[in-house]
Amino acid sequence: MGRGKIEIRRIENKTTRQVTFAKRRAGLLKKTHELAVLCDAQIGLIVFSSSGKLFDYCSQSTSMQEIIRKYHGQKGSQIVEHNEQEQLQNELRRIRRETRSLQLSVQRYTAGDLTNMRIEDFDHMEQQLECAINKVRARKSELMQQQIDNLRRKEKMLQDENDQIYHLIRQQQMAMEHQQEGGGVPKPEEAQHVLEQFPFYGEEQPSSVLQLATLPPQFQPYRLQPAQPNLQDFLQPSNYGE
């Protein structure tokens, strides 16, 4: 039974299409080589796969560039040969034009050279400047708002600290009043120990907007009155008759 005739159309299955391409490409290159060797023909074969991969074959007696040149000669077309020096000159001219354009733009935005500008150019530049100003103002407002938020948080922290110190002083004051009502008199050492608990003891009171509570009179150092009179007071001449 003979092989059935295969319909020539695009293979939809990707895997099958790749396998068929690999097999037939190998067969095509083999037949091309045989034709070039048997008939002494100059053959140039170029194949691109569906993925863009290049496969080529050229007869050993020539080169691909020579074959392409002969092809264009027979067709009457001409290959454009790119001169490297000419490409560099073109690139240099392009860069100079762009540099000149940028310099003119800078001069216009700094009001350095406005002689050759038209009304349309002024309108366009004005729109761009307004857009830039809006962006600058928006960024400035954002930074100012961040600073305000930081200052508010700092103020809240200082206020909480001030409240804590005030409550501590108030508790100590109430304790001293309760001790006085009970008949006891605080010793100077105890008052000194209470004062040393605060970081501002011995220093000047802060003068910021967050004023700390002043110390109550009870925290002032006490003086103990002598239990017996001083004998030197009686030895003064003013106490005796002459």
GROMACS .gro file of N, CA, C and O in nm, residues 1-123:
model
  492
    1MET      N    1   0.085  -0.120   0.000
    1MET     CA    2   0.000   0.000   0.000
    1MET      C    3   0.088   0.124   0.000
    1MET      O    4   0.181   0.137   0.081
    2GLY      N    5   0.067   0.216  -0.092
    2GLY     CA    6   0.152   0.335  -0.104
    2GLY      C    7   0.117   0.441  -0.001
    2GLY      O    8   0.012   0.438   0.063
    3ARG      N    9   0.208   0.534   0.014
    3ARG     CA   10   0.187   0.643   0.110
    3ARG      C   11   0.081   0.739   0.057
    3ARG      O   12   0.072   0.766  -0.062
    4GLY      N   13   0.002   0.787   0.149
    4GLY     CA   14  -0.101   0.882   0.111
    4GLY      C   15  -0.044   1.019   0.083
    4GLY      O   16   0.062   1.057   0.134
    5LYS      N   17  -0.107   1.093  -0.001
    5LYS     CA   18  -0.061   1.226  -0.036
    5LYS      C   19  -0.090   1.323   0.079
    5LYS      O   20  -0.202   1.329   0.130
    6ILE      N   21   0.013   1.397   0.117
    6ILE     CA   22   0.000   1.492   0.227
    6ILE      C   23  -0.045   1.626   0.173
    6ILE      O   24   0.010   1.677   0.076
    7GLU      N   25  -0.147   1.679   0.231
    7GLU     CA   26  -0.197   1.811   0.190
    7GLU      C   27  -0.098   1.919   0.235
    7GLU      O   28  -0.057   1.923   0.351
    8ILE      N   29  -0.058   2.004   0.142
    8ILE     CA   30   0.039   2.110   0.172
    8ILE      C   31  -0.036   2.229   0.233
    8ILE      O   32  -0.103   2.306   0.162
    9ARG      N   33  -0.024   2.241   0.361
    9ARG     CA   34  -0.083   2.353   0.432
    9ARG      C   35  -0.009   2.368   0.566
    9ARG      O   36   0.068   2.281   0.606
   10ARG      N   37  -0.033   2.475   0.633
   10ARG     CA   38   0.037   2.504   0.759
   10ARG      C   39  -0.005   2.404   0.865
   10ARG      O   40  -0.124   2.375   0.884
   11ILE      N   41   0.096   2.348   0.934
   11ILE     CA   42   0.070   2.254   1.042
   11ILE      C   43   0.032   2.334   1.167
   11ILE      O   44   0.109   2.419   1.214
   12GLU      N   45  -0.084   2.308   1.221
   12GLU     CA   46  -0.133   2.386   1.334
   12GLU      C   47  -0.064   2.349   1.464
   12GLU      O   48  -0.036   2.435   1.547
   13ASN      N   49  -0.033   2.220   1.484
   13ASN     CA   50   0.033   2.178   1.607
   13ASN      C   51   0.178   2.228   1.607
   13ASN      O   52   0.255   2.202   1.515
   14LYS      N   53   0.215   2.300   1.715
   14LYS     CA   54   0.346   2.362   1.720
   14LYS      C   55   0.458   2.259   1.726
   14LYS      O   56   0.559   2.271   1.656
   15THR      N   57   0.440   2.155   1.807
   15THR     CA   58   0.544   2.053   1.820
   15THR      C   59   0.564   1.979   1.689
   15THR      O   60   0.677   1.958   1.643
   16THR      N   61   0.455   1.941   1.627
   16THR     CA   62   0.464   1.871   1.498
   16THR      C   63   0.526   1.960   1.392
   16THR      O   64   0.605   1.914   1.308
   17ARG      N   65   0.495   2.088   1.396
   17ARG     CA   66   0.550   2.182   1.298
   17ARG      C   67   0.701   2.195   1.315
   17ARG      O   68   0.776   2.199   1.216
   18GLN      N   69   0.750   2.200   1.439
   18GLN     CA   70   0.895   2.210   1.463
   18GLN      C   71   0.968   2.083   1.419
   18GLN      O   72   1.076   2.090   1.359
   19VAL      N   73   0.908   1.967   1.445
   19VAL     CA   74   0.971   1.840   1.404
   19VAL      C   75   0.978   1.831   1.252
   19VAL      O   76   1.081   1.794   1.193
   20THR      N   77   0.869   1.869   1.186
   20THR     CA   78   0.867   1.865   1.039
   20THR      C   79   0.968   1.962   0.981
   20THR      O   80   1.037   1.931   0.882
   21PHE      N   81   0.982   2.082   1.042
   21PHE     CA   82   1.078   2.180   0.993
   21PHE      C   83   1.221   2.127   1.005
   21PHE      O   84   1.303   2.142   0.913
   22ALA      N   85   1.254   2.064   1.117
   22ALA     CA   86   1.389   2.013   1.137
   22ALA      C   87   1.422   1.903   1.035
   22ALA      O   88   1.530   1.901   0.976
   23LYS      N   89   1.326   1.813   1.012
   23LYS     CA   90   1.352   1.704   0.918
   23LYS      C   91   1.366   1.756   0.775
   23LYS      O   92   1.461   1.722   0.704
   24ARG      N   93   1.277   1.838   0.731
   24ARG     CA   94   1.280   1.887   0.593
   24ARG      C   95   1.392   1.986   0.570
   24ARG      O   96   1.444   1.998   0.459
   25ARG      N   97   1.430   2.060   0.674
   25ARG     CA   98   1.544   2.150   0.658
   25ARG      C   99   1.672   2.070   0.633
   25ARG      O  100   1.754   2.107   0.548
   26ALA      N  101   1.689   1.963   0.709
   26ALA     CA  102   1.806   1.878   0.688
   26ALA      C  103   1.807   1.819   0.547
   26ALA      O  104   1.911   1.815   0.479
   27GLY      N  105   1.691   1.776   0.501
   27GLY     CA  106   1.682   1.721   0.366
   27GLY      C  107   1.709   1.825   0.259
   27GLY      O  108   1.776   1.798   0.158
   28LEU      N  109   1.660   1.948   0.283
   28LEU     CA  110   1.683   2.057   0.188
   28LEU      C  111   1.829   2.093   0.178
   28LEU      O  112   1.884   2.112   0.068
   29LEU      N  113   1.898   2.103   0.292
   29LEU     CA  114   2.041   2.135   0.292
   29LEU      C  115   2.120   2.022   0.225
   29LEU      O  116   2.218   2.048   0.152
   30LYS      N  117   2.081   1.899   0.246
   30LYS     CA  118   2.150   1.787   0.183
   30LYS      C  119   2.134   1.791   0.031
   30LYS      O  120   2.233   1.775  -0.044
   31LYS      N  121   2.014   1.813  -0.017
   31LYS     CA  122   1.991   1.820  -0.161
   31LYS      C  123   2.063   1.939  -0.223
   31LYS      O  124   2.114   1.933  -0.336
   32THR      N  125   2.067   2.052  -0.150
   32THR     CA  126   2.138   2.170  -0.200
   32THR      C  127   2.287   2.141  -0.215
   32THR      O  128   2.350   2.179  -0.315
   33HIS      N  129   2.345   2.075  -0.117
   33HIS     CA  130   2.487   2.040  -0.124
   33HIS      C  131   2.515   1.945  -0.241
   33HIS      O  132   2.613   1.962  -0.315
   34GLU      N  133   2.429   1.848  -0.258
   34GLU     CA  134   2.447   1.753  -0.369
   34GLU      C  135   2.438   1.824  -0.503
   34GLU      O  136   2.517   1.798  -0.595
   35LEU      N  137   2.343   1.919  -0.516
   35LEU     CA  138   2.330   1.993  -0.640
   35LEU      C  139   2.451   2.078  -0.668
   35LEU      O  140   2.499   2.087  -0.782
   36ALA      N  141   2.507   2.142  -0.565
   36ALA     CA  142   2.624   2.226  -0.583
   36ALA      C  143   2.747   2.144  -0.621
   36ALA      O  144   2.828   2.187  -0.704
   37VAL      N  145   2.763   2.026  -0.562
   37VAL     CA  146   2.880   1.944  -0.591
   37VAL      C  147   2.868   1.875  -0.726
   37VAL      O  148   2.960   1.877  -0.809
   38LEU      N  149   2.753   1.816  -0.755
   38LEU     CA  150   2.736   1.741  -0.879
   38LEU      C  151   2.738   1.831  -1.002
   38LEU      O  152   2.795   1.796  -1.106
   39CYS      N  153   2.673   1.947  -0.991
   39CYS     CA  154   2.658   2.033  -1.109
   39CYS      C  155   2.751   2.154  -1.106
   39CYS      O  156   2.741   2.241  -1.196
   40ASP      N  157   2.840   2.164  -1.007
   40ASP     CA  158   2.930   2.277  -0.995
   40ASP      C  159   2.855   2.409  -1.000
   40ASP      O  160   2.890   2.503  -1.071
   41ALA      N  161   2.744   2.414  -0.925
   41ALA     CA  162   2.659   2.534  -0.923
   41ALA      C  163   2.692   2.619  -0.801
   41ALA      O  164   2.734   2.568  -0.696
   42GLN      N  165   2.677   2.747  -0.819
   42GLN     CA  166   2.695   2.841  -0.707
   42GLN      C  167   2.557   2.865  -0.642
   42GLN      O  168   2.470   2.927  -0.702
   43ILE      N  169   2.542   2.814  -0.524
   43ILE     CA  170   2.411   2.816  -0.457
   43ILE      C  171   2.427   2.886  -0.322
   43ILE      O  172   2.521   2.859  -0.246
   44GLY      N  173   2.335   2.972  -0.297
   44GLY     CA  174   2.324   3.035  -0.165
   44GLY      C  175   2.184   3.013  -0.111
   44GLY      O  176   2.086   3.051  -0.174
   45LEU      N  177   2.174   2.950   0.004
   45LEU     CA  178   2.045   2.916   0.063
   45LEU      C  179   2.034   2.983   0.199
   45LEU      O  180   2.122   2.969   0.286
   46ILE      N  181   1.926   3.057   0.220
   46ILE     CA  182   1.901   3.125   0.347
   46ILE      C  183   1.763   3.085   0.394
   46ILE      O  184   1.664   3.096   0.320
   47VAL      N  185   1.754   3.036   0.516
   47VAL     CA  186   1.628   2.989   0.574
   47VAL      C  187   1.612   3.051   0.713
   47VAL      O  188   1.705   3.045   0.796
   48PHE      N  189   1.496   3.110   0.739
   48PHE     CA  190   1.459   3.160   0.871
   48PHE      C  191   1.344   3.076   0.924
   48PHE      O  192   1.243   3.057   0.855
   49SER      N  193   1.359   3.027   1.045
   49SER     CA  194   1.251   2.951   1.107
   49SER      C  195   1.141   3.045   1.154
   49SER      O  196   1.154   3.168   1.149
   50SER      N  197   1.031   2.986   1.201
   50SER     CA  198   0.919   3.068   1.251
   50SER      C  199   0.957   3.148   1.374
   50SER      O  200   0.896   3.250   1.405
   51SER      N  201   1.061   3.102   1.446
   51SER     CA  202   1.109   3.175   1.563
   51SER      C  203   1.216   3.278   1.530
   51SER      O  204   1.268   3.344   1.618
   52GLY      N  205   1.254   3.289   1.401
   52GLY     CA  206   1.353   3.386   1.359
   52GLY      C  207   1.495   3.336   1.356
   52GLY      O  208   1.587   3.414   1.332
   53LYS      N  209   1.517   3.208   1.378
   53LYS     CA  210   1.651   3.152   1.375
   53LYS      C  211   1.698   3.133   1.232
   53LYS      O  212   1.623   3.089   1.146
   54LEU      N  213   1.824   3.166   1.206
   54LEU     CA  214   1.880   3.165   1.071
   54LEU      C  215   1.953   3.033   1.043
   54LEU      O  216   2.030   2.984   1.124
   55PHE      N  217   1.926   2.981   0.922
   55PHE     CA  218   1.999   2.865   0.869
   55PHE      C  219   2.038   2.900   0.725
   55PHE      O  220   1.954   2.946   0.647
   56ASP      N  221   2.167   2.880   0.689
   56ASP     CA  222   2.211   2.914   0.554
   56ASP      C  223   2.311   2.810   0.503
   56ASP      O  224   2.372   2.735   0.580
   57TYR      N  225   2.325   2.812   0.371
   57TYR     CA  226   2.422   2.725   0.305
   57TYR      C  227   2.476   2.800   0.184
   57TYR      O  228   2.401   2.870   0.114
   58CYS      N  229   2.606   2.785   0.161
   58CYS     CA  230   2.670   2.849   0.046
   58CYS      C  231   2.768   2.751  -0.017
   58CYS      O  232   2.834   2.673   0.052
   59SER      N  233   2.778   2.758  -0.147
   59SER     CA  234   2.872   2.672  -0.219
   59SER      C  235   3.015   2.702  -0.176
   59SER      O  236   3.049   2.817  -0.144
   60GLN      N  237   3.101   2.601  -0.175
   60GLN     CA  238   3.238   2.617  -0.130
   60GLN      C  239   3.320   2.704  -0.224
   60GLN      O  240   3.420   2.762  -0.184
   61SER      N  241   3.281   2.713  -0.351
   61SER     CA  242   3.358   2.789  -0.449
   61SER      C  243   3.330   2.938  -0.446
   61SER      O  244   3.393   3.014  -0.520
   62THR      N  245   3.239   2.982  -0.364
   62THR     CA  246   3.203   3.124  -0.359
   62THR      C  247   3.165   3.160  -0.216
   62THR      O  248   3.185   3.083  -0.122
   63SER      N  249   3.109   3.280  -0.201
   63SER     CA  250   3.065   3.327  -0.069
   63SER      C  251   2.923   3.382  -0.079
   63SER      O  252   2.873   3.413  -0.189
   64MET      N  253   2.861   3.396   0.032
   64MET     CA  254   2.724   3.445   0.033
   64MET      C  255   2.718   3.589  -0.016
   64MET      O  256   2.625   3.628  -0.087
   65GLN      N  257   2.815   3.672   0.021
   65GLN     CA  258   2.816   3.811  -0.024
   65GLN      C  259   2.830   3.819  -0.175
   65GLN      O  260   2.765   3.902  -0.241
   66GLU      N  261   2.915   3.732  -0.234
   66GLU     CA  262   2.932   3.731  -0.378
   66GLU      C  263   2.805   3.687  -0.449
   66GLU      O  264   2.766   3.744  -0.552
   67ILE      N  265   2.739   3.590  -0.395
   67ILE     CA  266   2.613   3.544  -0.455
   67ILE      C  267   2.507   3.654  -0.449
   67ILE      O  268   2.434   3.678  -0.546
   68ILE      N  269   2.498   3.722  -0.336
   68ILE     CA  270   2.398   3.830  -0.323
   68ILE      C  271   2.431   3.944  -0.418
   68ILE      O  272   2.342   4.004  -0.480
   69ARG      N  273   2.561   3.974  -0.433
   69ARG     CA  274   2.600   4.080  -0.525
   69ARG      C  275   2.563   4.042  -0.670
   69ARG      O  276   2.513   4.125  -0.746
   70LYS      N  277   2.587   3.919  -0.709
   70LYS     CA  278   2.548   3.872  -0.841
   70LYS      C  279   2.397   3.876  -0.860
   70LYS      O  280   2.347   3.912  -0.967
   71TYR      N  281   2.327   3.842  -0.757
   71TYR     CA  282   2.181   3.843  -0.764
   71TYR      C  283   2.129   3.983  -0.792
   71TYR      O  284   2.044   4.006  -0.879
   72HIS      N  285   2.180   4.083  -0.715
   72HIS     CA  286   2.134   4.220  -0.737
   72HIS      C  287   2.180   4.272  -0.873
   72HIS      O  288   2.110   4.352  -0.937
   73GLY      N  289   2.297   4.225  -0.918
   73GLY     CA  290   2.342   4.265  -1.052
   73GLY      C  291   2.251   4.212  -1.162
   73GLY      O  292   2.222   4.281  -1.260
   74GLN      N  293   2.206   4.088  -1.148
   74GLN     CA  294   2.115   4.031  -1.246
   74GLN      C  295   1.976   4.095  -1.240
   74GLN      O  296   1.910   4.112  -1.343
   75LYS      N  297   1.933   4.134  -1.120
   75LYS     CA  298   1.801   4.196  -1.105
   75LYS      C  299   1.803   4.345  -1.135
   75LYS      O  300   1.698   4.407  -1.147
   76GLY      N  301   1.919   4.403  -1.148
   76GLY     CA  302   1.927   4.546  -1.178
   76GLY      C  303   1.917   4.634  -1.056
   76GLY      O  304   1.910   4.757  -1.069
   77SER      N  305   1.914   4.578  -0.938
   77SER     CA  306   1.911   4.656  -0.814
   77SER      C  307   2.052   4.679  -0.765
   77SER      O  308   2.148   4.616  -0.810
   78GLN      N  309   2.069   4.770  -0.670
   78GLN     CA  310   2.199   4.807  -0.620
   78GLN      C  311   2.200   4.799  -0.468
   78GLN      O  312   2.105   4.842  -0.401
   79ILE      N  313   2.303   4.740  -0.415
   79ILE     CA  314   2.317   4.729  -0.271
   79ILE      C  315   2.373   4.860  -0.216
   79ILE      O  316   2.474   4.911  -0.265
   80VAL      N  317   2.308   4.911  -0.115
   80VAL     CA  318   2.354   5.034  -0.051
   80VAL      C  319   2.464   4.997   0.047
   80VAL      O  320   2.441   4.928   0.147
   81GLU      N  321   2.586   5.036   0.015
   81GLU     CA  322   2.698   5.008   0.102
   81GLU      C  323   2.714   5.122   0.202
   81GLU      O  324   2.729   5.239   0.166
   82HIS      N  325   2.706   5.087   0.328
   82HIS     CA  326   2.714   5.185   0.436
   82HIS      C  327   2.859   5.211   0.470
   82HIS      O  328   2.934   5.119   0.503
   83ASN      N  329   2.898   5.335   0.456
   83ASN     CA  330   3.033   5.375   0.491
   83ASN      C  331   3.037   5.411   0.640
   83ASN      O  332   2.955   5.489   0.689
   84GLU      N  333   3.132   5.352   0.710
   84GLU     CA  334   3.141   5.377   0.855
   84GLU      C  335   3.172   5.523   0.883
   84GLU      O  336   3.114   5.581   0.976
   85GLN      N  337   3.258   5.583   0.804
   85GLN     CA  338   3.290   5.724   0.824
   85GLN      C  339   3.168   5.812   0.801
   85GLN      O  340   3.144   5.907   0.876
   86GLU      N  341   3.090   5.778   0.702
   86GLU     CA  342   2.969   5.856   0.674
   86GLU      C  343   2.867   5.842   0.786
   86GLU      O  344   2.800   5.938   0.823
   87GLN      N  345   2.857   5.721   0.840
   87GLN     CA  346   2.765   5.701   0.952
   87GLN      C  347   2.806   5.784   1.072
   87GLN      O  348   2.721   5.844   1.141
   88LEU      N  349   2.936   5.790   1.098
   88LEU     CA  350   2.984   5.870   1.210
   88LEU      C  351   2.956   6.020   1.189
   88LEU      O  352   2.918   6.091   1.283
   89GLN      N  353   2.975   6.066   1.066
   89GLN     CA  354   2.945   6.205   1.037
   89GLN      C  355   2.797   6.237   1.054
   89GLN      O  356   2.761   6.343   1.109
   90ASN      N  357   2.713   6.146   1.006
   90ASN     CA  358   2.568   6.167   1.023
   90ASN      C  359   2.529   6.168   1.170
   90ASN      O  360   2.447   6.251   1.214
   91GLU      N  361   2.587   6.078   1.247
   91GLU     CA  362   2.557   6.074   1.391
   91GLU      C  363   2.606   6.201   1.459
   91GLU      O  364   2.538   6.256   1.548
   92LEU      N  365   2.722   6.250   1.419
   92LEU     CA  366   2.776   6.373   1.477
   92LEU      C  367   2.687   6.492   1.445
   92LEU      O  368   2.660   6.576   1.532
   93ARG      N  369   2.639   6.500   1.321
   93ARG     CA  370   2.549   6.610   1.285
   93ARG      C  371   2.418   6.602   1.363
   93ARG      O  372   2.363   6.705   1.406
   94ARG      N  373   2.369   6.481   1.383
   94ARG     CA  374   2.243   6.465   1.459
   94ARG      C  375   2.262   6.510   1.604
   94ARG      O  376   2.176   6.580   1.661
   95ILE      N  377   2.374   6.472   1.662
   95ILE     CA  378   2.400   6.512   1.801
   95ILE      C  379   2.416   6.663   1.813
   95ILE      O  380   2.368   6.725   1.909
   96ARG      N  381   2.480   6.725   1.714
   96ARG     CA  382   2.494   6.870   1.717
   96ARG      C  383   2.359   6.940   1.707
   96ARG      O  384   2.335   7.040   1.774
   97ARG      N  385   2.271   6.887   1.621
   97ARG     CA  386   2.138   6.948   1.609
   97ARG      C  387   2.061   6.936   1.741
   97ARG      O  388   1.996   7.033   1.785
   98GLU      N  389   2.069   6.820   1.803
   98GLU     CA  390   1.999   6.803   1.931
   98GLU      C  391   2.058   6.893   2.039
   98GLU      O  392   1.984   6.950   2.120
   99THR      N  393   2.191   6.907   2.039
   99THR     CA  394   2.255   6.994   2.138
   99THR      C  395   2.214   7.139   2.119
   99THR      O  396   2.184   7.211   2.215
  100ARG      N  397   2.209   7.182   1.994
  100ARG     CA  398   2.168   7.319   1.965
  100ARG      C  399   2.023   7.342   2.006
  100ARG      O  400   1.989   7.447   2.063
  101SER      N  401   1.939   7.244   1.980
  101SER     CA  402   1.799   7.256   2.018
  101SER      C  403   1.783   7.266   2.169
  101SER      O  404   1.703   7.347   2.220
  102LEU      N  405   1.860   7.186   2.243
  102LEU     CA  406   1.852   7.191   2.389
  102LEU      C  407   1.904   7.324   2.442
  102LEU      O  408   1.848   7.380   2.538
  103GLN      N  409   2.010   7.376   2.382
  103GLN     CA  410   2.062   7.506   2.425
  103GLN      C  411   1.959   7.617   2.403
  103GLN      O  412   1.942   7.705   2.488
  104LEU      N  413   1.892   7.613   2.288
  104LEU     CA  414   1.788   7.713   2.263
  104LEU      C  415   1.674   7.701   2.362
  104LEU      O  416   1.618   7.802   2.408
  105SER      N  417   1.639   7.577   2.397
  105SER     CA  418   1.531   7.557   2.494
  105SER      C  419   1.569   7.614   2.630
  105SER      O  420   1.488   7.680   2.696
  106VAL      N  421   1.695   7.592   2.671
  106VAL     CA  422   1.741   7.646   2.800
  106VAL      C  423   1.741   7.798   2.797
  106VAL      O  424   1.699   7.864   2.893
  107GLN      N  425   1.786   7.856   2.688
  107GLN     CA  426   1.786   8.002   2.678
  107GLN      C  427   1.645   8.059   2.682
  107GLN      O  428   1.620   8.164   2.741
  108ARG      N  429   1.552   7.989   2.622
  108ARG     CA  430   1.415   8.038   2.622
  108ARG      C  431   1.354   8.032   2.762
  108ARG      O  432   1.287   8.125   2.806
  109TYR      N  433   1.379   7.922   2.833
  109TYR     CA  434   1.322   7.908   2.967
  109TYR      C  435   1.387   8.004   3.066
  109TYR      O  436   1.326   8.037   3.167
  110THR      N  437   1.510   8.046   3.039
  110THR     CA  438   1.574   8.146   3.124
  110THR      C  439   1.559   8.288   3.070
  110THR      O  440   1.623   8.380   3.121
  111ALA      N  441   1.476   8.303   2.968
  111ALA     CA  442   1.450   8.434   2.905
  111ALA      C  443   1.578   8.495   2.852
  111ALA      O  444   1.596   8.617   2.852
  112GLY      N  445   1.669   8.410   2.802
  112GLY     CA  446   1.794   8.460   2.749
  112GLY      C  447   1.783   8.506   2.604
  112GLY      O  448   1.841   8.606   2.565
  113ASP      N  449   1.707   8.431   2.524
  113ASP     CA  450   1.694   8.465   2.382
  113ASP      C  451   1.551   8.438   2.341
  113ASP      O  452   1.509   8.324   2.325
  114LEU      N  453   1.473   8.544   2.326
  114LEU     CA  454   1.332   8.532   2.289
  114LEU      C  455   1.302   8.601   2.156
  114LEU      O  456   1.186   8.626   2.123
  115THR      N  457   1.406   8.632   2.082
  115THR     CA  458   1.386   8.710   1.959
  115THR      C  459   1.321   8.629   1.848
  115THR      O  460   1.239   8.682   1.772
  116ASN      N  461   1.354   8.503   1.837
  116ASN     CA  462   1.305   8.421   1.727
  116ASN      C  463   1.182   8.338   1.763
  116ASN      O  464   1.146   8.246   1.690
  117MET      N  465   1.121   8.366   1.875
  117MET     CA  466   1.006   8.287   1.920
  117MET      C  467   0.877   8.344   1.864
  117MET      O  468   0.861   8.467   1.851
  118ARG      N  469   0.785   8.255   1.835
  118ARG     CA  470   0.654   8.295   1.786
  118ARG      C  471   0.553   8.290   1.901
  118ARG      O  472   0.583   8.247   2.011
  119ILE      N  473   0.430   8.332   1.869
  119ILE     CA  474   0.324   8.331   1.969
  119ILE      C  475   0.297   8.188   2.016
  119ILE      O  476   0.277   8.162   2.136
  120GLU      N  477   0.299   8.094   1.922
  120GLU     CA  478   0.273   7.954   1.957
  120GLU      C  479   0.383   7.902   2.051
  120GLU      O  480   0.355   7.825   2.144
  121ASP      N  481   0.507   7.944   2.026
  121ASP     CA  482   0.616   7.901   2.113
  121ASP      C  483   0.599   7.956   2.254
  121ASP      O  484   0.624   7.886   2.353
  122PHE      N  485   0.557   8.082   2.264
  122PHE     CA  486   0.533   8.141   2.395
  122PHE      C  487   0.421   8.068   2.469
  122PHE      O  488   0.431   8.043   2.590
  123ASP      N  489   0.315   8.035   2.399
  123ASP     CA  490   0.204   7.963   2.463
  123ASP      C  491   0.250   7.827   2.515
  123ASP      O  492   0.217   7.786   2.628
   0.00000   0.00000   0.00000
